[in-house]
PDB file of C-alpha atoms in Angstrom:
ATOM      1  CA  MET A 261      12.836  13.032   6.050  1.00 94.00           C
ATOM      2  CA  LYS A 262      12.412  12.884   2.062  1.00 97.00           C
ATOM      3  CA  VAL A 263       9.639  11.010   0.597  1.00 98.00           C
ATOM      4  CA  THR A 264       9.802  10.272  -3.138  1.00 98.00           C
ATOM      5  CA  ILE A 265       6.383   9.462  -4.792  1.00 98.00           C
ATOM      6  CA  LEU A 266       6.053   7.686  -8.503  1.00 98.00           C
ATOM      7  CA  GLN A 267       4.096   8.981 -10.992  1.00 97.00           C
ATOM      8  CA  PHE A 268       2.868   6.699 -13.807  1.00 97.00           C
ATOM      9  CA  PRO A 269       0.579   7.487 -16.639  1.00 96.00           C
ATOM     10  CA  GLY A 270      -2.918   7.100 -14.809  1.00 96.00           C
ATOM     11  CA  THR A 271      -1.776   7.892 -11.501  1.00 97.00           C
ATOM     12  CA  ASN A 272      -4.159  10.023  -9.240  1.00 96.00           C
ATOM     13  CA  CYS A 273      -2.867   9.858  -5.588  1.00 97.00           C
ATOM     14  CA  GLU A 274       0.373  11.606  -5.788  1.00 98.00           C
ATOM     15  CA  TYR A 275      -1.014  14.904  -4.782  1.00 98.00           C
ATOM     16  CA  ASP A 276      -2.762  13.481  -2.032  1.00 97.00           C
ATOM     17  CA  THR A 277       0.210  11.489  -0.896  1.00 98.00           C
ATOM     18  CA  ARG A 278       2.396  14.306  -0.965  1.00 98.00           C
ATOM     19  CA  TYR A 279      -0.370  16.069   1.113  1.00 98.00           C
ATOM     20  CA  ALA A 280      -0.411  13.703   3.454  1.00 98.00           C
ATOM     21  CA  PHE A 281       3.637  13.519   4.149  1.00 98.00           C
ATOM     22  CA  GLU A 282       3.977  17.229   4.069  1.00 98.00           C
ATOM     23  CA  LYS A 283       1.271  17.552   6.755  1.00 97.00           C
ATOM     24  CA  LEU A 284       3.652  15.166   8.709  1.00 97.00           C
ATOM     25  CA  GLY A 285       6.390  17.279   8.493  1.00 96.00           C
ATOM     26  CA  ALA A 286       8.188  15.341   5.474  1.00 97.00           C
ATOM     27  CA  GLN A 287      10.038  16.669   2.399  1.00 97.00           C
ATOM     28  CA  THR A 288       8.436  15.422  -0.674  1.00 98.00           C
ATOM     29  CA  GLU A 289       9.394  14.971  -4.506  1.00 98.00           C
ATOM     30  CA  ILE A 290       7.086  13.286  -7.016  1.00 98.00           C
ATOM     31  CA  LEU A 291       9.384  10.954  -9.414  1.00 98.00           C
ATOM     32  CA  TRP A 292       7.900  10.706 -13.111  1.00 98.00           C
ATOM     33  CA  HIS A 293       8.188   7.029 -14.220  1.00 97.00           C
ATOM     34  CA  LYS A 294      10.572   7.210 -17.037  1.00 96.00           C
ATOM     35  CA  SER A 295      13.403   8.086 -14.409  1.00 96.00           C
ATOM     36  CA  ASP A 296      15.989   5.526 -14.221  1.00 95.00           C
ATOM     37  CA  THR A 297      17.119   6.202 -10.885  1.00 97.00           C
ATOM     38  CA  VAL A 298      15.865   6.745  -7.387  1.00 97.00           C
ATOM     39  CA  PRO A 299      16.795  10.161  -5.876  1.00 97.00           C
ATOM     40  CA  SER A 300      19.927   9.375  -3.584  1.00 96.00           C
ATOM     41  CA  ASP A 301      18.274  11.340  -0.684  1.00 96.00           C
ATOM     42  CA  THR A 302      15.174   9.052  -0.657  1.00 97.00           C
ATOM     43  CA  ASP A 303      14.279   7.621   3.185  1.00 97.00           C
ATOM     44  CA  LEU A 304      10.781   5.905   1.999  1.00 98.00           C
ATOM     45  CA  LEU A 305       9.736   5.330  -1.898  1.00 98.00           C
ATOM     46  CA  VAL A 306       5.796   5.432  -2.392  1.00 98.00           C
ATOM     47  CA  VAL A 307       3.948   3.816  -5.349  1.00 98.00           C
ATOM     48  CA  ALA A 308       1.031   5.725  -5.020  1.00 98.00           C
ATOM     49  CA  GLY A 309      -2.341   4.797  -5.955  1.00 97.00           C
ATOM     50  CA  GLY A 310      -4.479   5.434  -9.259  1.00 95.00           C
ATOM     51  CA  PHE A 311      -4.853   3.546 -12.553  1.00 95.00           C
ATOM     52  CA  SER A 312      -1.239   3.122 -13.848  1.00 96.00           C
ATOM     53  CA  TYR A 313      -1.832   2.781 -17.515  1.00 93.00           C
ATOM     54  CA  GLY A 314      -5.460   2.952 -17.490  1.00 91.00           C
ATOM     55  CA  ASP A 315      -5.351  -0.762 -15.481  1.00 89.00           C
ATOM     56  CA  TYR A 316      -5.176  -2.175 -19.314  1.00 86.00           C
ATOM     57  CA  LEU A 317      -3.823  -5.657 -19.362  1.00 84.00           C
ATOM     58  CA  ARG A 318      -4.339  -6.363 -15.422  1.00 87.00           C
ATOM     59  CA  SER A 319      -3.594  -3.599 -12.708  1.00 92.00           C
ATOM     60  CA  GLY A 320      -0.031  -2.774 -12.420  1.00 93.00           C
ATOM     61  CA  ALA A 321       1.128  -5.371 -15.261  1.00 93.00           C
ATOM     62  CA  ILE A 322       2.148  -2.699 -17.617  1.00 95.00           C
ATOM     63  CA  ALA A 323       3.820  -0.115 -14.962  1.00 95.00           C
ATOM     64  CA  LYS A 324       6.211  -2.778 -13.833  1.00 94.00           C
ATOM     65  CA  PHE A 325       7.962  -2.288 -17.122  1.00 95.00           C
ATOM     66  CA  SER A 326       8.384   1.225 -16.691  1.00 96.00           C
ATOM     67  CA  PRO A 327      12.149   2.273 -16.237  1.00 95.00           C
ATOM     68  CA  VAL A 328      11.897   3.603 -12.821  1.00 97.00           C
ATOM     69  CA  MET A 329      10.774  -0.429 -11.640  1.00 97.00           C
ATOM     70  CA  LYS A 330      14.400  -1.300 -12.170  1.00 97.00           C
ATOM     71  CA  ALA A 331      15.718   1.232  -9.750  1.00 97.00           C
ATOM     72  CA  VAL A 332      12.986   0.500  -7.265  1.00 98.00           C
ATOM     73  CA  GLY A 333      13.993  -2.924  -7.019  1.00 97.00           C
ATOM     74  CA  GLU A 334      17.617  -2.259  -6.609  1.00 98.00           C
ATOM     75  CA  TYR A 335      16.680   0.429  -4.038  1.00 98.00           C
ATOM     76  CA  ALA A 336      14.307  -2.033  -2.074  1.00 98.00           C
ATOM     77  CA  LYS A 337      17.492  -4.683  -2.436  1.00 97.00           C
ATOM     78  CA  THR A 338      19.835  -2.300  -0.599  1.00 96.00           C
ATOM     79  CA  GLY A 339      17.261  -1.881   2.390  1.00 97.00           C
ATOM     80  CA  GLY A 340      15.358   1.325   1.115  1.00 97.00           C
ATOM     81  CA  LYS A 341      11.595   1.778   2.540  1.00 98.00           C
ATOM     82  CA  VAL A 342       9.430   1.142  -0.276  1.00 98.00           C
ATOM     83  CA  LEU A 343       5.208   1.682   0.580  1.00 98.00           C
ATOM     84  CA  GLY A 344       2.619   0.634  -2.292  1.00 98.00           C
ATOM     85  CA  ILE A 345      -0.699   2.018  -1.634  1.00 98.00           C
ATOM     86  CA  CYS A 346      -3.920   0.702  -3.843  1.00 98.00           C
ATOM     87  CA  ASN A 347      -2.563   0.419  -7.470  1.00 97.00           C
ATOM     88  CA  GLY A 348       0.763   0.943  -5.817  1.00 98.00           C
ATOM     89  CA  PHE A 349       0.378  -2.365  -4.072  1.00 98.00           C
ATOM     90  CA  GLN A 350      -0.575  -4.033  -7.476  1.00 98.00           C
ATOM     91  CA  VAL A 351       2.460  -2.776  -9.130  1.00 98.00           C
ATOM     92  CA  LEU A 352       4.772  -4.147  -6.364  1.00 98.00           C
ATOM     93  CA  THR A 353       3.003  -7.507  -6.438  1.00 98.00           C
ATOM     94  CA  GLU A 354       3.576  -7.683 -10.367  1.00 97.00           C
ATOM     95  CA  ALA A 355       6.964  -6.784 -10.140  1.00 97.00           C
ATOM     96  CA  GLY A 356       7.913  -9.513  -7.515  1.00 97.00           C
ATOM     97  CA  LEU A 357       8.739  -7.330  -4.877  1.00 98.00           C
ATOM     98  CA  LEU A 358       5.796  -8.620  -2.615  1.00 98.00           C
ATOM     99  CA  PRO A 359       3.800 -11.977  -2.775  1.00 98.00           C
ATOM    100  CA  GLY A 360       1.031 -12.889  -3.999  1.00 98.00           C
ATOM    101  CA  ALA A 361      -1.584 -10.782  -6.571  1.00 98.00           C
ATOM    102  CA  LEU A 362      -4.367  -8.966  -6.513  1.00 97.00           C
ATOM    103  CA  LYS A 363      -7.572 -10.021  -8.398  1.00 96.00           C
ATOM    104  CA  ARG A 364     -10.713  -8.444  -9.491  1.00 95.00           C
ATOM    105  CA  ASN A 365     -12.997  -7.926  -6.193  1.00 96.00           C
ATOM    106  CA  GLU A 366     -15.330 -11.090  -5.594  1.00 94.00           C
ATOM    107  CA  ASN A 367     -18.694  -9.150  -6.274  1.00 92.00           C
ATOM    108  CA  LEU A 368     -16.966  -7.610  -9.680  1.00 90.00           C
ATOM    109  CA  HIS A 369     -17.940  -4.046  -8.321  1.00 94.00           C
ATOM    110  CA  PHE A 370     -16.002  -1.045  -7.857  1.00 94.00           C
ATOM    111  CA  ILE A 371     -15.881  -0.262  -3.977  1.00 96.00           C
ATOM    112  CA  SER A 372     -15.485   2.994  -2.656  1.00 96.00           C
ATOM    113  CA  LYS A 373     -16.144   3.695   1.083  1.00 96.00           C
ATOM    114  CA  HIS A 374     -14.504   4.123   4.264  1.00 97.00           C
ATOM    115  CA  HIS A 375     -13.985   0.503   5.845  1.00 98.00           C
ATOM    116  CA  HIS A 376     -12.360  -0.846   9.078  1.00 98.00           C
ATOM    117  CA  LEU A 377      -8.960  -2.440   9.488  1.00 98.00           C
ATOM    118  CA  LYS A 378      -7.227  -4.786  12.056  1.00 98.00           C
ATOM    119  CA  VAL A 379      -3.221  -4.146  13.089  1.00 98.00           C
ATOM    120  CA  ILE A 380      -2.038  -7.696  13.109  1.00 98.00           C
ATOM    121  CA  ASN A 381       1.735  -7.056  13.393  1.00 97.00           C
ATOM    122  CA  ASN A 382       3.181  -3.939  14.300  1.00 97.00           C
ATOM    123  CA  ASP A 383       6.641  -5.095  14.338  1.00 95.00           C
ATOM    124  CA  ASN A 384       8.104  -2.742  11.297  1.00 95.00           C
ATOM    125  CA  SER A 385       8.344   0.808  10.592  1.00 92.00           C
ATOM    126  CA  PHE A 386       4.745   1.311   8.992  1.00 96.00           C
ATOM    127  CA  LEU A 387       2.649   0.298  11.866  1.00 97.00           C
ATOM    128  CA  GLU A 388       5.147   0.786  14.939  1.00 95.00           C
ATOM    129  CA  LYS A 389       2.751   3.797  16.021  1.00 95.00           C
ATOM    130  CA  LEU A 390      -0.149   1.410  16.440  1.00 97.00           C
ATOM    131  CA  ASN A 391      -0.790  -1.808  18.611  1.00 97.00           C
ATOM    132  CA  ASN A 392      -1.585  -5.106  17.438  1.00 98.00           C
ATOM    133  CA  GLY A 393      -5.331  -5.316  17.585  1.00 98.00           C
ATOM    134  CA  ASP A 394      -6.122  -1.545  16.922  1.00 98.00           C
ATOM    135  CA  VAL A 395      -8.632  -1.125  14.433  1.00 98.00           C
ATOM    136  CA  VAL A 396      -8.656   2.311  11.969  1.00 98.00           C
ATOM    137  CA  ASN A 397     -11.211   3.582   9.771  1.00 98.00           C
ATOM    138  CA  ILE A 398      -9.521   3.922   6.496  1.00 98.00           C
ATOM    139  CA  PRO A 399     -11.378   4.729   2.909  1.00 98.00           C
ATOM    140  CA  ILE A 400     -10.924   1.868   0.036  1.00 98.00           C
ATOM    141  CA  ALA A 401     -11.446   2.424  -3.308  1.00 97.00           C
ATOM    142  CA  HIS A 402     -10.706  -0.508  -5.965  1.00 97.00           C
ATOM    143  CA  HIS A 403     -11.956  -2.703  -8.238  1.00 95.00           C
ATOM    144  CA  ASP A 404      -9.117  -5.304  -8.149  1.00 96.00           C
ATOM    145  CA  GLY A 405      -8.316  -5.642  -4.746  1.00 97.00           C
ATOM    146  CA  ASN A 406      -8.990  -9.159  -3.733  1.00 98.00           C
ATOM    147  CA  TYR A 407      -5.590 -10.427  -2.451  1.00 98.00           C
ATOM    148  CA  TYR A 408      -4.505 -13.842  -3.295  1.00 98.00           C
ATOM    149  CA  ILE A 409      -1.949 -16.174  -2.589  1.00 98.00           C
ATOM    150  CA  ASP A 410      -1.615 -20.246  -2.467  1.00 98.00           C
ATOM    151  CA  GLU A 411      -1.917 -22.153   0.294  1.00 97.00           C
ATOM    152  CA  GLN A 412       2.137 -22.424   1.056  1.00 98.00           C
ATOM    153  CA  GLY A 413       2.303 -18.692   0.644  1.00 98.00           C
ATOM    154  CA  LEU A 414      -0.272 -17.859   3.176  1.00 98.00           C
ATOM    155  CA  LYS A 415       1.670 -19.896   5.744  1.00 98.00           C
ATOM    156  CA  GLU A 416       4.803 -18.178   4.844  1.00 98.00           C
ATOM    157  CA  LEU A 417       3.043 -14.836   5.319  1.00 98.00           C
ATOM    158  CA  TYR A 418       2.170 -15.916   8.798  1.00 98.00           C
ATOM    159  CA  ASP A 419       5.346 -17.717   9.855  1.00 97.00           C
ATOM    160  CA  ASN A 420       7.379 -14.167   9.009  1.00 97.00           C
ATOM    161  CA  ASP A 421       4.875 -12.196  10.470  1.00 97.00           C
ATOM    162  CA  GLN A 422       4.128 -10.358   7.103  1.00 98.00           C
ATOM    163  CA  VAL A 423       0.325 -10.102   7.267  1.00 98.00           C
ATOM    164  CA  LEU A 424      -0.197  -6.490   8.443  1.00 98.00           C
ATOM    165  CA  LEU A 425      -3.526  -5.739   8.330  1.00 98.00           C
ATOM    166  CA  LYS A 426      -6.930  -7.335   8.032  1.00 98.00           C
ATOM    167  CA  TYR A 427     -10.417  -6.432   6.783  1.00 98.00           C
ATOM    168  CA  CYS A 428     -12.727  -6.016   9.670  1.00 98.00           C
ATOM    169  CA  ASP A 429     -15.770  -4.125  11.405  1.00 98.00           C
ATOM    170  CA  GLU A 430     -15.416  -1.530  13.882  1.00 97.00           C
ATOM    171  CA  ASP A 431     -15.244  -4.362  16.504  1.00 97.00           C
ATOM    172  CA  GLY A 432     -12.457  -5.906  15.136  1.00 97.00           C
ATOM    173  CA  GLU A 433     -14.053  -8.989  13.792  1.00 97.00           C
ATOM    174  CA  ASP A 434     -13.628 -10.232  10.041  1.00 95.00           C
ATOM    175  CA  LYS A 435     -15.400  -8.125   7.408  1.00 97.00           C
ATOM    176  CA  ASN A 436     -14.205  -8.875   3.955  1.00 98.00           C
ATOM    177  CA  PRO A 437     -15.224  -6.602   1.455  1.00 97.00           C
ATOM    178  CA  ASN A 438     -13.730  -7.824  -1.571  1.00 97.00           C
ATOM    179  CA  GLY A 439     -12.846 -11.345  -1.265  1.00 97.00           C
ATOM    180  CA  SER A 440      -9.351 -11.104  -0.256  1.00 98.00           C
ATOM    181  CA  ILE A 441      -7.902 -14.467   1.258  1.00 98.00           C
ATOM    182  CA  ASP A 442      -7.945 -14.686   4.875  1.00 98.00           C
ATOM    183  CA  SER A 443      -9.393 -10.861   4.807  1.00 98.00           C
ATOM    184  CA  ILE A 444      -5.908  -9.711   4.019  1.00 98.00           C
ATOM    185  CA  ALA A 445      -5.625  -5.763   3.587  1.00 98.00           C
ATOM    186  CA  GLY A 446      -1.710  -5.087   3.761  1.00 98.00           C
ATOM    187  CA  ILE A 447       1.242  -7.293   3.823  1.00 98.00           C
ATOM    188  CA  CYS A 448       5.238  -6.580   3.705  1.00 98.00           C
ATOM    189  CA  ASN A 449       8.288  -8.616   2.678  1.00 98.00           C
ATOM    190  CA  LYS A 450      10.413 -10.831   4.773  1.00 97.00           C
ATOM    191  CA  GLU A 451      12.923  -8.309   5.190  1.00 97.00           C
ATOM    192  CA  LYS A 452       9.694  -5.701   6.538  1.00 97.00           C
ATOM    193  CA  ASN A 453      11.152  -2.851   4.150  1.00 98.00           C
ATOM    194  CA  VAL A 454       8.734  -3.067   1.341  1.00 98.00           C
ATOM    195  CA  PHE A 455       4.828  -2.626   2.231  1.00 98.00           C
ATOM    196  CA  GLY A 456       1.965  -2.747   0.704  1.00 98.00           C
ATOM    197  CA  LEU A 457      -1.852  -2.000   0.912  1.00 98.00           C
ATOM    198  CA  MET A 458      -5.176  -1.547  -0.771  1.00 98.00           C
ATOM    199  CA  PRO A 459      -6.768   0.904   1.745  1.00 98.00           C
ATOM    200  CA  HIS A 460      -5.768   4.639   1.595  1.00 98.00           C
ATOM    201  CA  PRO A 461      -4.439   5.997   4.636  1.00 98.00           C
ATOM    202  CA  GLU A 462      -3.218   8.996   2.420  1.00 98.00           C
ATOM    203  CA  ARG A 463      -6.763   9.975   2.294  1.00 97.00           C
ATOM    204  CA  ALA A 464      -7.467   9.339   6.035  1.00 97.00           C
ATOM    205  CA  MET A 465      -5.682  12.575   7.275  1.00 97.00           C
ATOM    206  CA  GLU A 466      -8.593  14.741   8.451  1.00 96.00           C
ATOM    207  CA  LYS A 467     -11.207  14.052  10.717  1.00 94.00           C
ATOM    208  CA  LEU A 468     -13.618  16.774   8.622  1.00 94.00           C
ATOM    209  CA  LEU A 469     -12.996  14.253   5.749  1.00 91.00           C
ATOM    210  CA  GLY A 470     -14.157  11.108   7.531  1.00 92.00           C
ATOM    211  CA  SER A 471     -11.233  10.252   9.584  1.00 96.00           C
ATOM    212  CA  ASP A 472      -7.622  10.903  10.640  1.00 97.00           C
ATOM    213  CA  ASP A 473      -6.562   7.380  11.452  1.00 97.00           C
ATOM    214  CA  GLY A 474      -3.842   7.704   8.571  1.00 97.00           C
ATOM    215  CA  ILE A 475      -1.580  10.021  10.496  1.00 97.00           C
ATOM    216  CA  LYS A 476      -0.572   7.197  12.997  1.00 95.00           C
ATOM    217  CA  MET A 477      -0.261   4.713  10.133  1.00 96.00           C
ATOM    218  CA  LEU A 478       2.276   6.997   8.068  1.00 97.00           C
ATOM    219  CA  GLU A 479       4.252   8.689  10.660  1.00 94.00           C
ATOM    220  CA  GLY A 480       5.958   5.295  11.613  1.00 93.00           C
ATOM    221  CA  PHE A 481       8.055   6.030   8.630  1.00 94.00           C
ATOM    222  CA  LEU A 482       8.955   9.182  10.129  1.00 90.00           C
ATOM    223  CA  LYS A 483      12.515   9.596  11.315  1.00 67.00           C
ATOM    224  CA  ALA A 484      12.719  11.105  14.774  1.00 45.00           C
TER     225      ALA A 484
END
C-alpha cells in the first residue's frame, strides 16, 4: 500500500504520519504542496497536521489555495481516499471537501493532551477495524478544533452516517474539550472516501508514549 502525505509550509506532523504508516507496513511518500499532481500509485492521501502557513488568516484558509489542492480535489472526486488530521481536517473543510468549519476552541486556549473518543460509525474504511461504541484514547493538540455546522447540515451528517467520532470520557459519556457541536471529533463526506478528525491517531502508535489505539484506526486503510 502506498500512502502519500502532503507537506505545506508549517506542516509538522508529516514525519509522525510517515512513521505510523510505515509501522503498519505501508510505503510512504511526502509530497510538497507545490506539486500539481498526486502520485498515480497513491492508495491513501493524508493531509497531515501542523500549522500550514502559520495558521495566518484562518487555519487551513491559505493552504486550500496551494497548487496541490486542485489535484487533491480531483483525486477525491474519482474515489481516492483522503484523510485529514488536525490542520489537515481544517484544510479539507476550507477546500470544501468536507462540510462544516473549525473555529477557535470555546475556552480560547490551545489544548494538548490525550482525550477519549467514541466510535459512532464504523461503516467505512477508516474505522472498520473498530466497533461502534468502542472508546479509544488519542492525543489532541489544537487551538481551532471547535467543529461547527448549521442545524440542517448537522441533520444531514447524521442522516448520511457521516459522524464518525465524538469526544467522550473513558466510559463513553460525552466530554467535550473544545466546544464542538454535538461533541463531534471526526466526520467523512457522503461518499465515505474523504475523512477528517482533529485528534492525532498517528501519535497513538506506541503504548510507551501513552496509547497505541491509533493502530486500529489507521490500519483500516490497509489493503489485504
